[in-house]
Amino acid sequence: MGLRNWIYKKTGFNVKTLEYTPLKFERFESMGNNCELGLFLKESRNNTSSFFRYTFIHDYSLIGQLIQNNFRDIFLLENLEQSCTGMIIDKKYQLSFHSKMNISKRGEKKSIDNNELIVSHQKELGKVRYLADKFMDNLKKSNKIYVIKTNDNESSREIMQLHNIMLKVGNCTILNVKFTKNNNKISTIEKINESFYVGYVSGFAPYHNAHDFNFKEWYKLLKIAEEVIR
């Protein structure tokens, strides 16, 4: 990446034209399946918090249940397990969160009487509930574009089912992003119906390094989606 492009990417200032272009992409909200889009939005100077922005979704059918249940029983201490360093999983909804809590791993006895753990859990639960309420409020009142990455056709069917559940709550559009080896499809979108679109990039960042995404392809894809999806 040249210095001129680096400056533009980081600041929005075009050295060649002396123009400033804010990015933000405020209509877009990430729904997984991991942090990649959330990190792209952060680099695009969009720091708006959202429930799924930095989560890892293991099962989209359970996310449909979560929304149908109005996020009931999310992040209950008895349902949480340590999945890896710095992350915990809500077993009921198969949803992983970044967390500072130190919770027992599967098969280990959990000490829910630990005062430090209880205080830490209550603090994080407050943030989770705030973001859950914000998600439902946006779904009911805002014209958001919810972006979901999927790696296979089976997941795509689950996304369609999830979309139908979301439409019962409010107005929304799904942009289901997939990877493609067809260079002509990269950073393009296809309309499936009035509120469901499929977009393409050449590949996703590896799960162990979600920062390693293709900024140019995501940028072009979302700019096109902004223009097409009204």
mmCIF file of C-alpha atoms in Angstrom:
data_model
loop_
_atom_site.group_PDB
_atom_site.id
_atom_site.type_symbol
_atom_site.label_atom_id
_atom_site.label_comp_id
_atom_site.label_asym_id
_atom_site.label_seq_id
_atom_site.Cartn_x
_atom_site.Cartn_y
_atom_site.Cartn_z
ATOM 1 C CA MET A 1 0.000 0.000 0.000
ATOM 2 C CA GLY A 2 1.412 3.396 -1.013
ATOM 3 C CA LEU A 3 1.686 6.282 1.438
ATOM 4 C CA ARG A 4 -1.107 8.197 -0.318
ATOM 5 C CA ASN A 5 -3.493 5.258 -0.030
ATOM 6 C CA TRP A 6 -2.467 4.647 3.576
ATOM 7 C CA ILE A 7 -3.260 8.253 4.517
ATOM 8 C CA TYR A 8 -6.638 8.059 2.795
ATOM 9 C CA LYS A 9 -7.517 4.752 4.430
ATOM 10 C CA LYS A 10 -6.599 5.973 7.896
ATOM 11 C CA THR A 11 -7.885 9.552 7.730
ATOM 12 C CA GLY A 12 -10.209 9.902 4.745
ATOM 13 C CA PHE A 13 -8.000 12.692 3.351
ATOM 14 C CA ASN A 14 -7.168 12.340 -0.349
ATOM 15 C CA VAL A 15 -3.675 13.775 -0.834
ATOM 16 C CA LYS A 16 -4.144 13.976 -4.610
ATOM 17 C CA THR A 17 -7.453 15.893 -4.680
ATOM 18 C CA LEU A 18 -7.136 17.570 -1.257
ATOM 19 C CA GLU A 19 -10.640 16.371 -0.423
ATOM 20 C CA TYR A 20 -11.885 14.730 2.755
ATOM 21 C CA THR A 21 -14.239 11.781 2.489
ATOM 22 C CA PRO A 22 -15.821 10.365 5.636
ATOM 23 C CA LEU A 23 -16.543 6.643 5.495
ATOM 24 C CA LYS A 24 -18.624 5.384 8.441
ATOM 25 C CA PHE A 25 -21.191 3.157 6.602
ATOM 26 C CA GLU A 26 -23.793 3.924 9.268
ATOM 27 C CA ARG A 27 -26.604 1.844 7.731
ATOM 28 C CA PHE A 28 -24.642 -1.377 8.079
ATOM 29 C CA GLU A 29 -24.709 -3.619 11.133
ATOM 30 C CA SER A 30 -22.672 -6.798 11.441
ATOM 31 C CA MET A 31 -24.343 -10.076 12.322
ATOM 32 C CA GLY A 32 -21.264 -12.247 12.119
ATOM 33 C CA ASN A 33 -20.198 -14.735 11.832
ATOM 34 C CA ASN A 34 -17.110 -13.214 13.459
ATOM 35 C CA CYS A 35 -15.341 -9.870 14.002
ATOM 36 C CA GLU A 36 -14.180 -9.233 10.418
ATOM 37 C CA LEU A 37 -16.872 -6.764 9.369
ATOM 38 C CA GLY A 38 -16.816 -5.093 12.782
ATOM 39 C CA LEU A 39 -13.111 -4.425 12.378
ATOM 40 C CA PHE A 40 -13.638 -3.113 8.846
ATOM 41 C CA LEU A 41 -16.309 -0.718 10.134
ATOM 42 C CA LYS A 42 -13.948 0.422 12.874
ATOM 43 C CA GLU A 43 -11.283 1.234 10.263
ATOM 44 C CA SER A 44 -14.000 3.088 8.348
ATOM 45 C CA ARG A 45 -14.416 5.366 11.373
ATOM 46 C CA ASN A 46 -17.706 3.751 12.357
ATOM 47 C CA ASN A 47 -17.451 3.169 16.109
ATOM 48 C CA THR A 48 -21.147 2.567 16.724
ATOM 49 C CA SER A 49 -21.593 -0.313 19.151
ATOM 50 C CA SER A 50 -23.876 -3.218 18.247
ATOM 51 C CA PHE A 51 -24.707 -6.594 19.747
ATOM 52 C CA PHE A 52 -23.181 -8.961 17.178
ATOM 53 C CA ARG A 53 -20.289 -6.754 16.063
ATOM 54 C CA TYR A 54 -17.573 -8.685 17.894
ATOM 55 C CA THR A 55 -19.293 -12.011 18.546
ATOM 56 C CA PHE A 56 -18.729 -15.421 16.979
ATOM 57 C CA ILE A 57 -21.931 -17.170 15.893
ATOM 58 C CA HIS A 58 -21.850 -20.974 15.864
ATOM 59 C CA ASP A 59 -25.488 -21.656 14.900
ATOM 60 C CA TYR A 60 -27.707 -19.153 13.078
ATOM 61 C CA SER A 61 -30.876 -21.145 13.790
ATOM 62 C CA LEU A 62 -30.344 -20.350 17.476
ATOM 63 C CA ILE A 63 -29.904 -16.654 16.653
ATOM 64 C CA GLY A 64 -33.405 -16.791 15.179
ATOM 65 C CA GLN A 65 -34.652 -18.202 18.487
ATOM 66 C CA LEU A 66 -32.737 -15.512 20.361
ATOM 67 C CA ILE A 67 -34.507 -12.751 18.427
ATOM 68 C CA GLN A 68 -37.893 -14.468 18.731
ATOM 69 C CA ASN A 69 -37.316 -14.658 22.496
ATOM 70 C CA ASN A 70 -36.376 -10.958 22.649
ATOM 71 C CA PHE A 71 -32.915 -12.009 23.907
ATOM 72 C CA ARG A 72 -34.419 -13.713 26.954
ATOM 73 C CA ASP A 73 -31.894 -15.641 29.091
ATOM 74 C CA ILE A 74 -28.934 -14.335 27.127
ATOM 75 C CA PHE A 75 -25.591 -14.352 28.946
ATOM 76 C CA LEU A 76 -26.861 -16.125 32.083
ATOM 77 C CA LEU A 77 -23.920 -17.123 34.241
ATOM 78 C CA GLU A 78 -24.973 -20.774 34.429
ATOM 79 C CA ASN A 79 -24.899 -20.982 30.612
ATOM 80 C CA LEU A 80 -21.415 -19.528 30.182
ATOM 81 C CA GLU A 81 -18.189 -21.458 29.644
ATOM 82 C CA GLN A 82 -14.655 -20.457 28.786
ATOM 83 C CA SER A 83 -14.071 -21.250 25.114
ATOM 84 C CA CYS A 84 -10.532 -19.891 24.787
ATOM 85 C CA THR A 85 -8.404 -17.159 26.304
ATOM 86 C CA GLY A 86 -10.392 -13.945 26.361
ATOM 87 C CA MET A 87 -13.602 -15.528 25.066
ATOM 88 C CA ILE A 88 -16.618 -17.231 26.596
ATOM 89 C CA ILE A 89 -19.503 -19.080 24.979
ATOM 90 C CA ASP A 90 -23.188 -18.898 25.841
ATOM 91 C CA LYS A 91 -24.096 -22.594 25.496
ATOM 92 C CA LYS A 92 -27.833 -21.956 25.176
ATOM 93 C CA TYR A 93 -27.470 -19.839 22.046
ATOM 94 C CA GLN A 94 -24.037 -21.070 20.859
ATOM 95 C CA LEU A 95 -22.745 -17.524 20.784
ATOM 96 C CA SER A 96 -19.198 -16.518 21.766
ATOM 97 C CA PHE A 97 -18.260 -13.176 23.320
ATOM 98 C CA HIS A 98 -15.008 -11.427 24.107
ATOM 99 C CA SER A 99 -14.847 -11.275 27.897
ATOM 100 C CA LYS A 100 -12.517 -10.526 30.780
ATOM 101 C CA MET A 101 -14.280 -13.041 33.016
ATOM 102 C CA ASN A 102 -12.424 -16.163 34.106
ATOM 103 C CA ILE A 103 -15.015 -18.928 33.886
ATOM 104 C CA SER A 104 -14.449 -22.667 34.203
ATOM 105 C CA LYS A 105 -14.061 -24.695 31.054
ATOM 106 C CA ARG A 106 -16.364 -27.540 30.040
ATOM 107 C CA GLY A 107 -16.283 -30.362 32.560
ATOM 108 C CA GLU A 108 -14.885 -28.202 35.344
ATOM 109 C CA LYS A 109 -16.978 -27.173 38.322
ATOM 110 C CA LYS A 110 -18.027 -23.545 38.140
ATOM 111 C CA SER A 111 -17.924 -21.512 41.322
ATOM 112 C CA ILE A 112 -20.892 -19.179 40.920
ATOM 113 C CA ASP A 113 -20.481 -18.083 44.543
ATOM 114 C CA ASN A 114 -17.248 -16.323 43.688
ATOM 115 C CA ASN A 115 -17.983 -12.666 44.466
ATOM 116 C CA GLU A 116 -15.420 -11.359 41.998
ATOM 117 C CA LEU A 117 -16.947 -13.451 39.208
ATOM 118 C CA ILE A 118 -20.474 -12.352 40.100
ATOM 119 C CA VAL A 119 -19.526 -8.664 40.069
ATOM 120 C CA SER A 120 -17.675 -9.052 36.773
ATOM 121 C CA HIS A 121 -20.597 -10.949 35.241
ATOM 122 C CA GLN A 122 -23.146 -8.345 36.319
ATOM 123 C CA LYS A 123 -21.032 -5.601 34.772
ATOM 124 C CA GLU A 124 -20.738 -7.412 31.442
ATOM 125 C CA LEU A 125 -24.381 -8.512 31.541
ATOM 126 C CA GLY A 126 -25.407 -4.858 31.756
ATOM 127 C CA LYS A 127 -23.517 -4.118 28.528
ATOM 128 C CA VAL A 128 -24.982 -7.194 26.837
ATOM 129 C CA ARG A 129 -28.537 -6.232 27.796
ATOM 130 C CA TYR A 130 -27.995 -2.660 26.600
ATOM 131 C CA LEU A 131 -26.775 -3.864 23.199
ATOM 132 C CA ALA A 132 -29.585 -6.432 22.973
ATOM 133 C CA ASP A 133 -32.207 -3.739 23.592
ATOM 134 C CA LYS A 134 -30.472 -1.488 21.074
ATOM 135 C CA PHE A 135 -30.508 -4.265 18.460
ATOM 136 C CA MET A 136 -34.227 -4.902 18.890
ATOM 137 C CA ASP A 137 -34.997 -1.178 18.846
ATOM 138 C CA ASN A 138 -33.040 -0.715 15.609
ATOM 139 C CA LEU A 139 -34.733 -3.735 14.073
ATOM 140 C CA LYS A 140 -38.162 -2.295 14.848
ATOM 141 C CA LYS A 141 -37.488 1.325 13.902
ATOM 142 C CA SER A 142 -34.450 1.634 11.598
ATOM 143 C CA ASN A 143 -33.811 0.704 7.994
ATOM 144 C CA LYS A 144 -30.586 -1.173 8.678
ATOM 145 C CA ILE A 145 -28.644 -3.430 6.348
ATOM 146 C CA TYR A 146 -27.598 -6.494 8.346
ATOM 147 C CA VAL A 147 -24.441 -8.082 6.957
ATOM 148 C CA ILE A 148 -23.822 -11.784 7.501
ATOM 149 C CA LYS A 149 -20.832 -13.786 6.270
ATOM 150 C CA THR A 150 -21.399 -17.418 5.298
ATOM 151 C CA ASN A 151 -19.061 -20.036 3.932
ATOM 152 C CA ASP A 152 -21.510 -22.551 2.437
ATOM 153 C CA ASN A 153 -24.999 -22.990 0.992
ATOM 154 C CA GLU A 154 -26.300 -24.781 4.082
ATOM 155 C CA SER A 155 -25.639 -21.687 6.175
ATOM 156 C CA SER A 156 -27.350 -19.575 3.517
ATOM 157 C CA ARG A 157 -30.601 -21.482 4.062
ATOM 158 C CA GLU A 158 -30.341 -20.757 7.776
ATOM 159 C CA ILE A 159 -29.804 -17.080 6.958
ATOM 160 C CA MET A 160 -33.004 -17.001 4.889
ATOM 161 C CA GLN A 161 -34.901 -18.496 7.833
ATOM 162 C CA LEU A 162 -33.334 -15.942 10.176
ATOM 163 C CA HIS A 163 -34.316 -13.159 7.797
ATOM 164 C CA ASN A 164 -37.959 -14.280 7.854
ATOM 165 C CA ILE A 165 -37.914 -14.127 11.650
ATOM 166 C CA MET A 166 -36.380 -10.645 11.603
ATOM 167 C CA LEU A 167 -39.007 -9.393 9.131
ATOM 168 C CA LYS A 168 -41.709 -10.297 11.644
ATOM 169 C CA VAL A 169 -40.105 -7.848 14.073
ATOM 170 C CA GLY A 170 -39.382 -4.939 11.756
ATOM 171 C CA ASN A 171 -38.078 -3.612 8.474
ATOM 172 C CA CYS A 172 -34.630 -4.897 7.572
ATOM 173 C CA THR A 173 -32.439 -5.975 4.695
ATOM 174 C CA ILE A 174 -29.933 -8.822 4.737
ATOM 175 C CA LEU A 175 -26.678 -8.654 2.796
ATOM 176 C CA ASN A 176 -25.319 -12.209 2.828
ATOM 177 C CA VAL A 177 -21.624 -11.993 1.933
ATOM 178 C CA LYS A 178 -19.879 -15.027 0.440
ATOM 179 C CA PHE A 179 -16.451 -15.632 -1.033
ATOM 180 C CA THR A 180 -15.983 -16.341 -4.723
ATOM 181 C CA LYS A 181 -13.213 -17.401 -7.092
ATOM 182 C CA ASN A 182 -14.931 -15.570 -9.944
ATOM 183 C CA ASN A 183 -13.070 -12.271 -10.322
ATOM 184 C CA ASN A 184 -16.060 -10.716 -12.095
ATOM 185 C CA LYS A 185 -18.204 -11.192 -8.984
ATOM 186 C CA ILE A 186 -15.821 -9.678 -6.437
ATOM 187 C CA SER A 187 -17.341 -6.631 -4.691
ATOM 188 C CA THR A 188 -20.665 -7.045 -6.521
ATOM 189 C CA ILE A 189 -24.130 -7.765 -5.167
ATOM 190 C CA GLU A 190 -27.096 -9.780 -6.446
ATOM 191 C CA LYS A 191 -30.708 -9.083 -5.550
ATOM 192 C CA ILE A 192 -32.588 -12.175 -4.350
ATOM 193 C CA ASN A 193 -35.706 -10.272 -3.326
ATOM 194 C CA GLU A 194 -36.647 -6.802 -2.068
ATOM 195 C CA SER A 195 -34.939 -7.305 1.288
ATOM 196 C CA PHE A 196 -32.317 -9.993 0.679
ATOM 197 C CA TYR A 197 -29.087 -9.534 -1.275
ATOM 198 C CA VAL A 198 -25.947 -11.599 -1.781
ATOM 199 C CA GLY A 199 -22.526 -9.948 -2.020
ATOM 200 C CA TYR A 200 -19.102 -11.331 -2.864
ATOM 201 C CA VAL A 201 -15.490 -10.917 -1.809
ATOM 202 C CA SER A 202 -12.445 -12.949 -2.853
ATOM 203 C CA GLY A 203 -11.999 -14.419 0.610
ATOM 204 C CA PHE A 204 -12.442 -13.859 4.326
ATOM 205 C CA ALA A 205 -9.887 -13.095 7.000
ATOM 206 C CA PRO A 206 -8.729 -16.205 8.905
ATOM 207 C CA TYR A 207 -10.583 -16.809 12.154
ATOM 208 C CA HIS A 208 -7.367 -16.540 14.160
ATOM 209 C CA ASN A 209 -6.639 -13.091 12.657
ATOM 210 C CA ALA A 210 -9.847 -11.229 11.792
ATOM 211 C CA HIS A 211 -7.808 -8.054 11.205
ATOM 212 C CA ASP A 212 -6.428 -9.581 8.007
ATOM 213 C CA PHE A 213 -9.361 -8.564 5.802
ATOM 214 C CA ASN A 214 -9.360 -6.998 2.334
ATOM 215 C CA PHE A 215 -10.289 -3.374 3.026
ATOM 216 C CA LYS A 216 -10.587 -2.450 -0.659
ATOM 217 C CA GLU A 217 -13.043 -5.244 -1.481
ATOM 218 C CA TRP A 218 -15.226 -4.631 1.579
ATOM 219 C CA TYR A 219 -15.209 -0.886 0.924
ATOM 220 C CA LYS A 220 -16.305 -1.271 -2.699
ATOM 221 C CA LEU A 221 -18.931 -3.867 -1.771
ATOM 222 C CA LEU A 222 -20.573 -1.710 0.902
ATOM 223 C CA LYS A 223 -20.453 1.419 -1.271
ATOM 224 C CA ILE A 224 -22.344 -0.436 -3.998
ATOM 225 C CA ALA A 225 -24.799 -1.817 -1.447
ATOM 226 C CA GLU A 226 -25.428 1.704 -0.116
ATOM 227 C CA GLU A 227 -26.379 2.868 -3.595
ATOM 228 C CA VAL A 228 -28.499 -0.146 -4.553
ATOM 229 C CA ILE A 229 -30.328 -0.963 -1.315
ATOM 230 C CA ARG A 230 -32.827 1.745 -0.391
#
